Amino acid sequence: MKPVVIEIHPKKAAFDPLARQVQSQLIELGEPAANASVSTCRLYRLEGDFNVEQLEKIAETILVDPVVETFTVQADAAKAKKGKVKEWVVDVWPKTGVTDPVGETVETALKDFGLKGPARASSGNRYQFPKIKDPKNLKILAKKFLANELIHDIDIRKPN
Amino acid sequence: MTLTSENPTKTLSTVPLRNAGAEALQKISQDGLLSLTLEEMRVIQNYFLQIGRDPTDVELETLAQTWSEHCNHKTFRAAYTYREDNAYGTRPLTDSGTKEYANLLKETIMKATETLSPQWCLSVFKDNAGVISFDEKDGVSFKVETHNHPSALEPYGGAGTGIGGVIRDILGCGLGGKPVLNTDVFCFGNLDMSPKDLPAGAIVPRRIARGVISGVRDYGNRMGIPTANGAVYFDAGYGGNPLVFCGTVGIMPIRALAKHAQAGDLIVVVGGRTGRDGIHGATFSSAPLEKGITSNVVQIGHAIMEKKTMDVLLVARDKGLYRSITDCGAGGLSSAAGELGQDTGIDVALDTVPLKYPGLKAWEIWVSESQERMVLAVPPEKWNLLSMLFSQEDVEAVSIGRFTDDKKLRLTYNADVVADLDMAFLHDGLPQLHLNAVWDAKEHQSRYTSDAGVTITGPSGEKTRRTDIAGTWTALLRHPIIASKESVIRQYDHEVQGGSVVKPLMGVFHDGPSDACVFRPKLNGWKGVAVSNGLNPEMGKWDPYVMAKVAVDEAYRNLISVGGGLTHAAILDNFCWGDSKNAGDLGGLVRAAEGCLEAALAYELPFISGKDSFNNTWKSPDGYLHSIPPTLLVSAIGVVEDVRQCVTSGLKTQKSLLYLIGDTGTELTGSLVSSLWGEASGKFPDVNFVNAKALYKKLQMAMKYRLVLACHDLSEGGLAVAASEMAFGGEVGVGLDLSGVTQDPVPFLFAETPSRFLVEVEPTRKGEFETIMGGRGVQLIGETVREPVVFVFRNGETLFKEKVELLKNAWKGTLKGL
């Protein structure tokens, strides 16, 4: 089965501490406060033999805190990556082979969930910037603050 | 990092060493990131010439790990010829101008312990941590170590695995202790340092600081261990090479101190799986930080895995399911299994080691520094029980070999023998270094205190004038070294386990600083443990000998200040030094070690454990090789008989008396105020151990009789800062009367003369307090006042007056967003 990505978003009214932190870093880099709007979501990439129903159940029972979070399932991660985005998006994933404790824990949880057959999981983060005009600061932010290229893969996508 | 699809069995190889010349030997070491010197390579070459074959890559890697600076402390254990070329106002260590050491570590740090050897020291310098007695049944173990280079490259992962590693040291000390406290001390470059001053690609200090703090927070908090003591220091000299000191205190049964693997025992690895993480970490720590580092040296922690491993290990210990244990740290299985089997011998089948993913070569499995692993010696008859227990707790436990009786290290991979070394050669074959150390004070001071490519001034970059008391006072409170560390401390859980008594922040609004933390490792009594630290790299730039004495005094003084451990206290050393090939840096090292010896003997404080980290150097873009400021962290631990008698620093009430304990000198060299004023008097502070010890004893007596309402040690910023911080904690005003002070009142307020305290005493108990304290070095210096202000007057003239609120805002503002 093709890799699947599950996105975990904070609910609209919920406080997003990570976004607040990134926003202040962006402002420190010189981005005008009016343009420094940020939202974030957690990403889980799963590889294994799942159907859509199972994926939704996995997201609901293992990955999401239903009080403050919602989720969406991108059943075809590769296709979703090539799709249109309305805003600047930065995805950060651990490089292959780098220890990913959250991913490992999800793998264990998948087994506990009763899934049969091998399953791989990795965890990442997505940062979305709806008001950025000039990506100069954003690119510095991505490489200097959001990720460490020694251990992370970074994927920066512009609105298209 | 990429995974190879090669068949690992085909990647085993021998290294053509026997016929290699000097150049080829050096190339083998460099290309393999082995960090072995030519002399060491020649010793290895001779060994293999004698046994008539070339080494395998696994054997060479094993030797490199075991002989690394990290595992063997070869610089500190070296023989030294110390020469004084120019003392230039510093105290000569020798009349003849030279001094020989057969082994610097043994003749200084360890000598102090050997000379003092109190009965309550249960295990020193031989296990993963030092242990002192707590009560009749239990001992407290303490270990502090550094994780500098990993934290420079990946601050979050480096710092997290730093704390994870030192927690495992406590689990691997004796048969294992329960971790009950974490400490953390960080030295960062100035937060506003520009990338232009740093090596290309280096992470800026602000980001390093945030990553390191988050790493320690997440690992410590997830482990359920309180982080309740520490310090944060800033200096441009740490710009490209931060220092991250992580410490853990544990409590363990005294009966669990002894451990011995026996021939026939199973070698069992428990906890996390093995991957490529941290390969060459031990040899990497022996090298300077330069470009071209790969992700392999970075380790990422998995706190939940370590927590599960810790919990089940302590159950297995109490059930007597293993005979010996150590942690998998630097050097991985190579060091851990090699150490446990040093007196017996080991047979390990590398293909049985559980892997995170396929494709690792045999030597990678053997030296990988993947985290959260421990190695046990399990009697065969206990294996089933142990295996079942670990399985129930969802922690992997795998037998990978046996201890033997032939004193050989033998490794196989898919039935092929890939290593066959004599334990004696592995552990005793390393040739001792003979190093030259030179002390040229003028050269040392000029190197560390002048501009050498980056701004080596005070971290705040702020300047004031001697005549501006108000400006100096607030500039000191804003100074990052002095400013409130609340934004850092609040991220740590210092309450978990329920034992904390004196917490890092105390006072009316829980935001005043503490000199040391006090906690109860056993909740069924009032006995406790106090932990503190002493650190003064600024003085190290002038004279590491004075720095060491001042650091020991500060650590001990902080214990005394909270009422802990006058006669039942021990210390740990952590040296972080610059270029191990620079005779000048080594001259400073010898002086610091001598300072440690002198202070430890004078205060009767045995060193119980220590660690050193060399080659903390970095190149600025102009090509200048910076050594970090010579840095010695002294961590102190003391047993408190009754935590209810402990004292905190916040003022308690109005109209009480304030006493300055200890004499104030006129020297300003090495103080923060001298960097603000841009001047140094040339005189160095010194510690009068005899006077200080007498005062400490009396002060603890006064505390015992409950005569002391509050007590705060005087350190950076001197009397002015101590009085302000006491006011912050108590939300009470302070009036200081300097009419009785005969010296210049301005430096008197800001001097950092060691061995001093500011103490609050109830007026009705004045007589009792003065009787106990008696004699020299005790001066009534002021009182607490109703109006929330801090003011200073002398002979009717007001020298300084400011609202507590404004001073507190200045103090709390600097690091608010960190």
Coordinates of C-alpha atoms in Angstrom, one line a residue, chain A residues 21 24-25 28 95-102 104-105 108 112 120 143-152, chain B residues 1-3 153-155 201-204 206-207 210 276-277 293-295 298 300-302 305 356-357 394 817:
Chain A
Q21 CA 6.6 29.9 19.3
S24 CA 7.8 34.8 17.7
Q25 CA 10.8 33.3 15.9
E28 CA 12.6 37.8 15.6
K95 CA 15.8 11.5 7.8
T96 CA 15.7 7.8 7.2
G97 CA 17.6 5.9 9.9
V98 CA 17.4 8.7 12.5
T99 CA 15.7 7.6 15.6
D100 CA 12.1 8.6 15.7
P101 CA 10.7 7.8 19.1
V102 CA 7.2 9.1 18.3
E104 CA 8.3 3.9 17.1
T105 CA 5.6 4.4 19.7
T108 CA 3.9 -0.3 18.9
D112 CA -1.7 -3.1 20.1
R120 CA 6.0 1.4 9.6
K143 CA 16.5 25.8 8.0
K144 CA 17.7 27.4 11.2
F145 CA 14.7 27.0 13.6
L146 CA 12.2 24.4 12.3
A147 CA 14.6 21.7 11.4
N148 CA 18.2 20.6 11.6
E149 CA 19.3 19.5 8.2
L150 CA 21.7 17.1 9.8
I151 CA 18.8 14.9 10.9
H152 CA 15.7 16.3 9.2
Chain B
M1 CA 22.4 8.9 7.1
T2 CA 21.6 6.2 4.5
L3 CA 20.9 2.6 5.0
L153 CA 25.2 19.8 16.4
E154 CA 21.7 18.9 17.4
P155 CA 20.9 20.8 20.6
G201 CA 26.8 26.4 9.4
A202 CA 27.1 26.6 13.2
I203 CA 23.8 27.0 15.1
V204 CA 23.4 30.4 16.8
R206 CA 19.9 31.4 21.1
R207 CA 18.8 28.4 19.1
R210 CA 16.3 26.8 23.3
R276 CA 23.5 3.7 13.4
D277 CA 22.9 6.5 15.9
I293 CA 30.2 15.9 10.6
T294 CA 27.6 13.3 9.6
S295 CA 24.3 12.5 11.2
V298 CA 23.9 12.5 16.6
I300 CA 18.1 11.0 19.5
G301 CA 16.6 10.0 22.8
H302 CA 13.5 8.0 23.6
M305 CA 11.8 3.6 26.5
K356 CA 16.3 -1.1 14.5
Y357 CA 16.7 -1.9 10.8
D394 CA 7.2 -4.6 27.2
G817 CA 11.6 34.9 26.1

